[in-house]
Coordinates of C-alpha atoms and ligand atoms in Angstrom, one line a residue:
M283 CA -26.8 -0.4 -2.7
K284 CA -25.4 1.1 -5.8
L285 CA -22.0 -0.3 -6.8
H286 CA -19.3 2.2 -7.8
G287 CA -16.4 1.4 -10.0
I288 CA -15.6 -0.6 -13.1
R289 CA -15.2 -4.2 -14.2
I290 CA -11.6 -4.9 -15.4
P291 CA -9.7 -8.1 -16.3
H292 CA -8.5 -9.7 -13.1
K293 CA -5.4 -11.5 -14.5
K294 CA -4.9 -13.3 -11.1
N295 CA -2.6 -15.8 -12.8
T296 CA -0.6 -16.4 -9.5
A297 CA -3.5 -16.9 -7.1
D298 CA -2.7 -20.6 -6.7
C299 CA 1.1 -20.1 -6.5
P300 CA 2.5 -20.3 -3.0
P301 CA 5.3 -17.9 -2.7
V302 CA 8.8 -19.1 -3.4
R303 CA 11.6 -17.8 -1.1
L304 CA 14.4 -16.1 -3.1
S305 CA 18.0 -16.4 -2.1
V306 CA 19.9 -13.6 -0.5
P307 CA 21.3 -11.3 -3.0
E308 CA 24.9 -10.0 -2.9
T309 CA 23.8 -6.5 -1.9
V310 CA 20.6 -4.7 -0.8
V311 CA 19.7 -1.0 -1.0
I312 CA 17.4 0.0 1.8
P313 CA 15.9 3.5 1.5
M314 CA 15.2 5.4 4.7
S315 CA 11.8 6.4 3.4
M316 CA 9.4 3.6 2.5
H317 CA 6.4 5.1 4.2
I318 CA 4.3 8.2 4.5
G319 CA 5.9 10.7 6.7
K320 CA 9.3 11.8 7.6
T321 CA 12.5 10.0 6.4
A322 CA 14.1 7.8 9.1
M323 CA 17.5 8.7 10.5
T324 CA 20.3 6.2 9.7
T325 CA 21.8 4.6 12.8
V326 CA 24.7 2.9 11.1
K327 CA 27.7 4.1 9.2
K328 CA 29.9 2.9 6.4
G329 CA 31.9 -0.2 7.4
D330 CA 29.6 -1.3 10.2
H331 CA 28.7 -4.9 10.4
V332 CA 24.9 -5.5 10.7
K333 CA 22.8 -8.5 11.4
V334 CA 19.4 -9.6 10.1
G335 CA 16.6 -7.6 11.8
Q336 CA 19.0 -5.0 13.4
R337 CA 17.6 -1.5 13.3
I338 CA 19.4 0.7 10.8
G339 CA 17.0 3.6 10.7
D340 CA 15.2 5.4 13.5
A341 CA 11.7 6.8 13.0
S342 CA 12.1 10.6 13.2
G343 CA 9.1 12.4 14.4
F344 CA 5.5 11.1 14.9
F345 CA 4.8 10.2 11.2
S346 CA 7.8 7.9 10.4
S347 CA 8.9 4.3 10.7
D348 CA 11.8 2.3 12.0
I349 CA 13.8 0.5 9.4
H350 CA 15.7 -2.8 9.8
A351 CA 18.5 -4.7 7.9
S352 CA 17.1 -7.5 5.7
I353 CA 20.5 -9.3 5.4
S354 CA 23.6 -9.6 7.5
G355 CA 26.8 -8.1 6.2
T356 CA 28.8 -4.9 5.9
V357 CA 27.4 -1.4 5.3
Q358 CA 29.1 -0.6 2.0
A359 CA 27.7 2.9 1.6
I360 CA 25.2 5.4 2.9
E361 CA 24.2 7.4 -0.2
E362 CA 21.4 9.5 -1.5
R363 CA 19.4 8.0 -4.4
T364 CA 16.5 9.3 -6.4
G365 CA 13.3 7.6 -5.6
C366 CA 10.4 7.0 -8.0
N367 CA 8.8 10.2 -7.0
G368 CA 11.9 12.2 -7.8
S369 CA 12.9 12.9 -4.2
R370 CA 16.4 12.3 -3.0
I371 CA 16.4 9.6 -0.3
P372 CA 19.3 8.4 1.9
C373 CA 19.8 4.7 1.5
V374 CA 21.8 2.1 3.4
V375 CA 23.7 -0.3 1.0
I376 CA 24.6 -3.6 2.6
A377 CA 27.0 -6.2 1.1
S378 CA 25.9 -9.7 2.2
D379 CA 28.3 -11.9 4.2
G380 CA 26.3 -14.9 3.2
L381 CA 25.6 -15.9 6.8
Q382 CA 22.2 -14.4 7.4
E383 CA 23.1 -14.1 11.1
P384 CA 20.1 -12.9 13.1
F385 CA 20.4 -9.9 15.4
G386 CA 20.7 -11.0 19.0
G387 CA 18.0 -8.7 20.3
L388 CA 15.1 -10.2 18.4
T389 CA 12.7 -11.5 21.0
P390 CA 8.9 -11.4 21.0
P391 CA 7.7 -8.2 22.6
V392 CA 6.1 -8.4 26.0
V393 CA 2.7 -6.7 25.7
K394 CA 0.5 -6.1 28.6
D395 CA -1.7 -3.2 27.5
F396 CA -2.7 -0.9 24.6
D397 CA 0.3 1.4 24.9
G398 CA 2.6 -1.6 24.9
F399 CA 0.8 -3.0 21.8
I400 CA 1.3 0.3 19.9
R401 CA 4.9 0.4 21.0
A402 CA 5.5 -3.1 19.7
V403 CA 3.8 -2.3 16.4
K404 CA 6.1 0.8 16.0
E405 CA 9.2 -1.3 16.8
S406 CA 8.2 -3.9 14.2
G407 CA 8.6 -1.3 11.5
V408 CA 5.3 -2.2 9.9
V409 CA 3.5 0.2 7.6
G410 CA 0.4 -0.3 5.5
L411 CA 1.4 -3.3 3.4
G412 CA -1.4 -2.9 0.8
G413 CA 0.8 -0.2 -0.8
A414 CA -0.3 2.9 1.2
G415 CA 2.8 2.9 3.5
F416 CA 1.0 4.6 6.4
P417 CA 2.8 3.8 9.6
S418 CA 0.6 1.2 11.3
F419 CA 1.3 2.3 14.8
V420 CA -0.2 5.7 13.9
K421 CA -3.3 4.2 12.4
L422 CA -3.9 1.8 15.3
G423 CA -2.9 4.3 17.9
V424 CA -6.4 5.7 18.3
K425 CA -6.7 8.1 21.2
D426 CA -10.3 7.4 22.0
L427 CA -10.8 3.7 21.6
S428 CA -14.5 3.9 22.3
R429 CA -14.9 5.6 18.8
I430 CA -14.0 2.2 17.1
E431 CA -17.2 0.4 16.2
T432 CA -15.9 -1.7 13.4
V433 CA -12.5 -2.8 12.2
I434 CA -12.6 -3.4 8.4
I435 CA -10.0 -5.8 7.2
N436 CA -9.1 -4.9 3.6
A437 CA -8.8 -8.2 1.7
A438 CA -10.2 -6.9 -1.5
E439 CA -7.0 -6.9 -3.6
C440 CA -8.8 -5.4 -6.5
E441 CA -5.8 -4.5 -8.8
P442 CA -5.2 -6.9 -11.7
Y443 CA -2.3 -9.4 -11.3
I444 CA -1.7 -8.9 -7.6
T445 CA -2.2 -12.0 -5.4
S446 CA 0.1 -11.4 -2.4
D447 CA -2.8 -10.7 0.0
T448 CA -4.6 -13.8 -1.4
R449 CA -1.6 -15.9 -0.5
T450 CA -1.5 -14.3 3.1
M451 CA -5.1 -15.4 3.6
V452 CA -4.5 -18.9 2.2
D453 CA -1.1 -19.6 3.7
K454 CA -1.3 -17.6 6.9
G455 CA -5.0 -17.2 7.6
E456 CA -4.5 -18.1 11.2
Y457 CA -2.3 -15.1 11.8
V458 CA -5.0 -12.8 10.5
F459 CA -7.3 -14.2 13.2
R460 CA -4.5 -14.0 15.9
C461 CA -4.2 -10.3 15.1
I462 CA -8.0 -10.0 15.5
D463 CA -7.7 -11.5 18.9
I464 CA -4.9 -9.1 19.8
M465 CA -7.1 -6.2 18.7
R466 CA -10.0 -7.5 20.8
R467 CA -7.7 -7.7 23.8
F468 CA -5.7 -4.4 23.6
M469 CA -8.0 -2.2 21.6
G470 CA -11.4 -3.4 22.8
A471 CA -12.6 -3.9 19.2
R472 CA -15.8 -5.9 19.1
H473 CA -16.8 -6.1 15.4
F474 CA -14.7 -7.1 12.5
I475 CA -15.5 -7.2 8.8
I476 CA -13.3 -8.9 6.3
G477 CA -14.0 -7.3 2.9
I478 CA -13.0 -9.6 0.2
E479 CA -13.8 -9.8 -3.5
N480 CA -15.7 -12.8 -4.9
N481 CA -12.9 -13.8 -7.2
K482 CA -10.8 -15.3 -4.3
R483 CA -12.6 -18.6 -3.7
E484 CA -9.9 -20.4 -1.7
A485 CA -9.1 -17.3 0.5
I486 CA -12.9 -16.8 1.1
R487 CA -13.1 -20.5 2.1
V488 CA -10.2 -20.2 4.6
M489 CA -11.5 -16.8 6.1
Q490 CA -15.1 -18.3 6.5
K491 CA -13.8 -21.4 8.1
L492 CA -11.8 -19.4 10.7
A493 CA -14.6 -16.9 11.2
A494 CA -17.0 -19.7 12.0
D495 CA -15.4 -20.1 15.4
T496 CA -16.1 -16.5 16.3
D497 CA -19.2 -14.4 16.9
D498 CA -17.8 -11.0 15.9
V499 CA -16.1 -11.6 12.6
E500 CA -18.1 -11.2 9.4
V501 CA -16.7 -12.2 6.0
C502 CA -18.3 -9.8 3.5
V503 CA -17.9 -11.2 0.0
L504 CA -18.1 -8.4 -2.5
P505 CA -18.4 -8.2 -6.3
S506 CA -15.0 -7.9 -8.0
V507 CA -15.4 -4.3 -9.0
Y508 CA -12.5 -2.0 -9.2
P509 CA -11.6 -0.1 -6.9
Q510 CA -13.2 -2.2 -4.3
G511 CA -10.1 -2.0 -2.1
G512 CA -10.1 1.8 -2.0
E513 CA -10.6 2.7 1.7
K514 CA -13.7 4.9 1.3
V515 CA -15.2 2.6 -1.3
L516 CA -14.7 -0.5 1.0
I517 CA -16.2 1.4 4.0
Y518 CA -19.3 2.3 1.9
H519 CA -19.7 -1.2 0.4
T520 CA -19.3 -3.0 3.7
T521 CA -21.2 -0.7 6.1
G522 CA -23.1 1.8 3.9
R523 CA -21.3 4.6 5.7
V524 CA -19.8 7.7 3.9
V525 CA -16.6 9.2 5.2
P526 CA -17.2 13.0 5.0
R527 CA -15.0 15.2 2.8
G528 CA -11.6 15.8 4.5
G529 CA -12.6 13.3 7.2
L530 CA -11.2 10.1 8.4
P531 CA -12.7 6.6 8.6
L532 CA -12.8 7.0 12.4
D533 CA -15.4 9.8 11.8
V534 CA -17.8 7.0 10.9
G535 CA -16.6 4.7 13.6
V536 CA -14.3 2.6 11.5
I537 CA -10.6 1.8 11.1
V538 CA -9.4 0.0 8.0
A539 CA -6.3 -2.2 7.9
N540 CA -4.8 -4.3 5.2
V541 CA -5.0 -8.1 5.7
T542 CA -1.3 -8.7 5.2
T543 CA -0.4 -5.9 7.6
L544 CA -2.5 -7.6 10.4
A545 CA -1.0 -11.1 9.7
F546 CA 2.4 -9.6 9.9
I547 CA 1.7 -7.9 13.3
A548 CA 0.5 -11.2 14.8
E549 CA 3.6 -13.0 13.5
Y550 CA 5.8 -10.2 14.9
M551 CA 4.2 -10.6 18.3
E552 CA 5.2 -14.3 18.3
T553 CA 8.7 -14.0 16.8
G554 CA 10.0 -10.5 17.4
V555 CA 11.4 -10.4 13.7
P556 CA 10.6 -7.0 12.3
L557 CA 9.6 -6.2 8.7
I558 CA 12.6 -7.3 6.6
Q559 CA 11.0 -9.2 3.7
K560 CA 8.0 -9.0 1.4
C561 CA 5.7 -11.5 -0.3
L562 CA 5.1 -10.0 -3.7
T563 CA 3.6 -11.0 -7.1
V564 CA 5.9 -11.0 -10.1
D565 CA 3.8 -10.9 -13.3
G566 CA 3.1 -9.1 -16.5
S567 CA 3.3 -9.7 -20.3
A568 CA 7.1 -9.6 -20.3
V569 CA 7.6 -12.2 -17.5
K570 CA 8.5 -15.8 -18.3
E571 CA 7.0 -17.4 -15.3
P572 CA 4.4 -15.4 -13.2
K573 CA 4.8 -16.3 -9.5
N574 CA 4.7 -15.1 -6.0
V575 CA 8.0 -14.7 -4.2
I576 CA 9.4 -13.7 -0.8
A577 CA 12.2 -11.2 -1.2
P578 CA 14.3 -9.3 1.3
I579 CA 13.5 -5.6 1.4
G580 CA 16.1 -3.7 -0.5
M581 CA 16.7 -6.5 -3.1
L582 CA 17.2 -4.8 -6.5
I583 CA 14.5 -5.5 -9.1
E584 CA 17.1 -6.8 -11.6
D585 CA 18.2 -9.4 -9.0
L586 CA 14.6 -10.3 -8.3
I587 CA 13.6 -11.0 -11.8
E588 CA 16.7 -13.0 -12.5
Q589 CA 15.9 -15.3 -9.6
A590 CA 12.2 -15.3 -10.4
G591 CA 12.7 -16.9 -13.8
G592 CA 13.6 -14.0 -16.1
L593 CA 12.0 -12.1 -18.8
K594 CA 10.6 -13.1 -22.3
C595 CA 11.6 -9.7 -23.7
E596 CA 13.0 -6.3 -22.8
P597 CA 10.2 -4.8 -20.7
K598 CA 8.8 -1.5 -21.9
K599 CA 7.5 -0.5 -18.5
V600 CA 8.1 -1.9 -15.0
L601 CA 5.7 -1.1 -12.2
Y602 CA 5.7 -1.2 -8.5
G603 CA 2.1 -2.4 -7.9
G604 CA -0.7 -3.1 -10.4
P605 CA -1.5 -1.5 -13.7
M606 CA -4.2 0.8 -12.4
M607 CA -2.3 2.6 -9.6
G608 CA 1.2 1.3 -9.9
I609 CA 4.2 3.5 -10.0
S610 CA 6.5 3.3 -13.0
L611 CA 10.2 2.4 -12.2
P612 CA 12.9 4.5 -13.8
S613 CA 15.2 1.5 -13.9
M614 CA 15.7 -2.0 -12.7
H615 CA 18.2 -0.8 -10.1
E616 CA 15.3 0.1 -7.8
P617 CA 14.8 -1.9 -4.6
V618 CA 11.9 -3.9 -3.2
L619 CA 10.2 -1.6 -0.6
K620 CA 8.1 -2.3 2.4
T621 CA 5.1 -1.3 0.3
T622 CA 5.9 -3.4 -2.8
N623 CA 3.2 -6.0 -3.2
A624 CA 3.9 -6.6 -6.9
V625 CA 6.3 -5.9 -9.6
I626 CA 4.7 -6.0 -13.0
F627 CA 6.9 -6.2 -16.2
M628 CA 5.0 -5.0 -19.3
D629 CA 6.0 -5.7 -22.9
E630 CA 5.6 -3.0 -25.6
K631 CA 2.0 -3.9 -26.5
E632 CA 0.8 -3.9 -22.9
A633 CA 2.7 -0.7 -21.9
L634 CA 2.0 1.7 -24.8
P635 CA -0.8 4.0 -24.1
P636 CA -3.5 4.3 -26.8
K637 CA -3.5 7.5 -28.9
T638 CA -5.3 10.4 -27.2
T639 CA -8.2 12.0 -29.1
P640 CA -10.4 15.0 -28.3
C641 CA -13.0 14.7 -25.6
I642 CA -16.4 13.7 -26.9
S643 CA -18.3 14.8 -23.7
C644 CA -19.8 11.3 -23.2
G645 CA -19.7 11.6 -19.4
A646 CA -18.4 8.0 -18.9
C647 CA -15.6 9.4 -16.7
I648 CA -18.2 10.9 -14.4
S649 CA -20.5 7.9 -14.2
H650 CA -17.7 5.5 -13.5
C651 CA -15.9 7.5 -10.9
P652 CA -16.5 6.0 -7.4
F653 CA -17.0 9.5 -6.0
R654 CA -18.9 10.9 -9.1
L655 CA -16.2 13.5 -9.6
N656 CA -16.0 15.2 -13.0
P657 CA -12.5 14.5 -14.4
R658 CA -13.4 16.2 -17.7
D659 CA -14.1 19.5 -16.0
I660 CA -11.2 19.1 -13.6
A661 CA -8.9 18.8 -16.6
K662 CA -10.4 21.9 -18.2
T663 CA -10.2 24.0 -15.0
Y664 CA -6.6 22.8 -14.3
R665 CA -5.6 24.0 -17.7
L666 CA -7.2 27.4 -17.0
G667 CA -5.5 27.5 -13.6
D668 CA -8.9 28.1 -11.9
V669 CA -8.2 27.1 -8.3
K670 CA -11.7 28.1 -7.1
A671 CA -13.3 25.8 -9.6
L672 CA -10.9 22.9 -8.8
K673 CA -12.0 23.3 -5.1
E674 CA -15.7 23.3 -6.1
L675 CA -15.1 20.2 -8.3
C676 CA -13.6 18.4 -5.1
V677 CA -10.4 17.5 -6.9
D678 CA -8.9 16.9 -3.4
I679 CA -10.9 13.8 -2.8
C680 CA -9.8 12.1 -6.0
M681 CA -8.0 8.9 -4.9
E682 CA -6.2 8.5 -8.3
C683 CA -7.8 5.1 -8.8
G684 CA -7.6 5.5 -12.6
C685 CA -11.2 4.4 -13.4
C686 CA -11.9 7.6 -15.4
A687 CA -8.9 7.2 -17.5
Y688 CA -9.5 3.5 -18.1
I689 CA -13.0 4.0 -19.3
C690 CA -12.5 7.2 -21.4
P691 CA -13.0 6.3 -25.1
A692 CA -10.8 9.3 -26.0
H693 CA -8.0 7.9 -23.8
R694 CA -7.6 11.3 -22.1
P695 CA -4.8 11.4 -19.4
L696 CA -7.4 12.1 -16.7
V697 CA -5.5 10.7 -13.7
Q698 CA -2.5 12.9 -14.6
T699 CA -4.6 16.1 -14.8
N700 CA -6.3 15.1 -11.5
K701 CA -3.0 14.7 -9.9
L702 CA -1.7 18.1 -11.2
G703 CA -5.1 19.7 -10.2
K704 CA -4.7 18.3 -6.6
I705 CA -1.2 19.8 -6.4
M706 CA -2.3 23.1 -7.8
L707 CA -5.1 23.3 -5.2
K708 CA -2.9 22.3 -2.3
E709 CA -0.2 24.9 -3.2
A710 CA -2.9 27.6 -3.5
L711 CA -4.4 26.7 -0.2
A712 CA -1.0 26.7 1.5
A713 CA -0.1 30.1 0.0
E714 CA -3.5 31.5 1.2
K715 CA -2.8 30.2 4.7
K716 CA 0.7 31.7 4.7
K717 CA -0.7 35.0 3.5
K718 CA -3.3 35.0 6.2
K719 CA -0.7 34.2 8.8
A720 CA 1.5 37.0 7.6
G721 CA -1.5 39.4 7.7
N722 CA -1.9 38.4 11.4
G723 CA 1.6 39.5 12.0
G724 CA 2.8 35.9 12.0
S725 CA 1.1 35.3 15.3
N726 CA -0.3 31.8 16.1
A727 CA -2.6 33.2 18.7
Ligands
SF4_989 S1 -11.6 11.2 -10.7 FE1 -10.1 10.3 -9.3 S2 -11.4 9.0 -7.9 FE2 -12.6 9.5 -9.8 S3 -12.2 7.8 -11.2 FE3 -10.8 9.4 -11.7 S4 -9.0 8.8 -10.5 FE4 -10.7 7.7 -9.6
SF4_990 S1 -14.9 9.9 -20.7 FE1 -13.3 11.0 -21.9 S2 -14.4 11.6 -23.7 FE2 -16.0 11.0 -22.2 S3 -16.4 13.0 -21.1 FE3 -14.8 12.0 -19.9 S4 -12.9 12.9 -20.8 FE4 -14.5 13.3 -22.3

């Protein structure tokens, strides 16, 4: 099987660092949107007293997620803040009372069937914890369960620096297998593959030991090639199946779930404590002591780094996530989100992009793209505004992994032009659809 992707430095400095629990900060800022889909509706108001695990945001609509208080205290404000993507998001600001009083209603869910299981997953507030933020109850709520041939557990963790999934496997491996058991019982799943890169020796040992007691769990050890954890890449490398353009993993009989997400679901089934904290990696060239920490959701990054040992120098760039796909933070006043699996602090040398020079038509961006896209031509057609050509170049399937930009000797900003090309195509298709609808007299018939 041909491997797709690139070899990059792993920098897994914290793989052997069990997470350290941080103390409760004075305030947390909890956004009502930490997931793909609609913003949750706040259920509390200024001045309310809330307890740990209490629901403070209700999922609104099918694609949304419940949100819970990570600390006990008083709701200081409900205010709109600008998220990293520039959108305005309502946030609940809670001032701690220092008591960390648990909410009285937190009891393990009673689950008897598939519908009850999906309801429990929804109430836990869990979303894809690998960074995707897709509501887990939607992903697992498959209508026709007979379509699931294989559940792929994404344990690749292929981005440099990040080791939070590694720690889940090492420290909470039994929860991963309890969730497998739950999926056997309530989803009828009969084949599981744990896809894991070969640079995680201890995690592989733990997973293999636990899998030895089963006859339907395969631990698939994969080369450490980025982006091994990309959903379609992982499906191909573990099963040889190719998800069709515009299709879903289920079209090839597969669902893919992040390993930490599954461990959390199993833990929730036993405790009833919803998603209120995150294990995340704190690393990067500006950090004094790289480590893994457990932080309450909503903790501000400035508080997090202070408790995590501080910085060696003023960071030039701070990222949610790893250096390949991470999102740059506008300031240190941003909170830890449900999807935050790492915060990387970069010094000037690490952060500054190399000088861009003209394209030399070497083709490296094409040969190193996991999907063999042509980012060089995508950039050209984007600049020309040629939507038809963008469609032909399949810009819509770009997963923004950054392999092309990483490998480009001219340091072209290829991911950025891919992103802009995707938006251009999406907008053009939406306008075309609207025009067609108007031509039909606005009828849906
Ligand atoms: S074109 Fe998209 S999918 Fe291909 S390497 Fe570049 S960012 Fe990744
Ligand atoms: S890798 Fe860079 S220099 Fe080479 S063809 Fe692609 S854009 Fe041009």
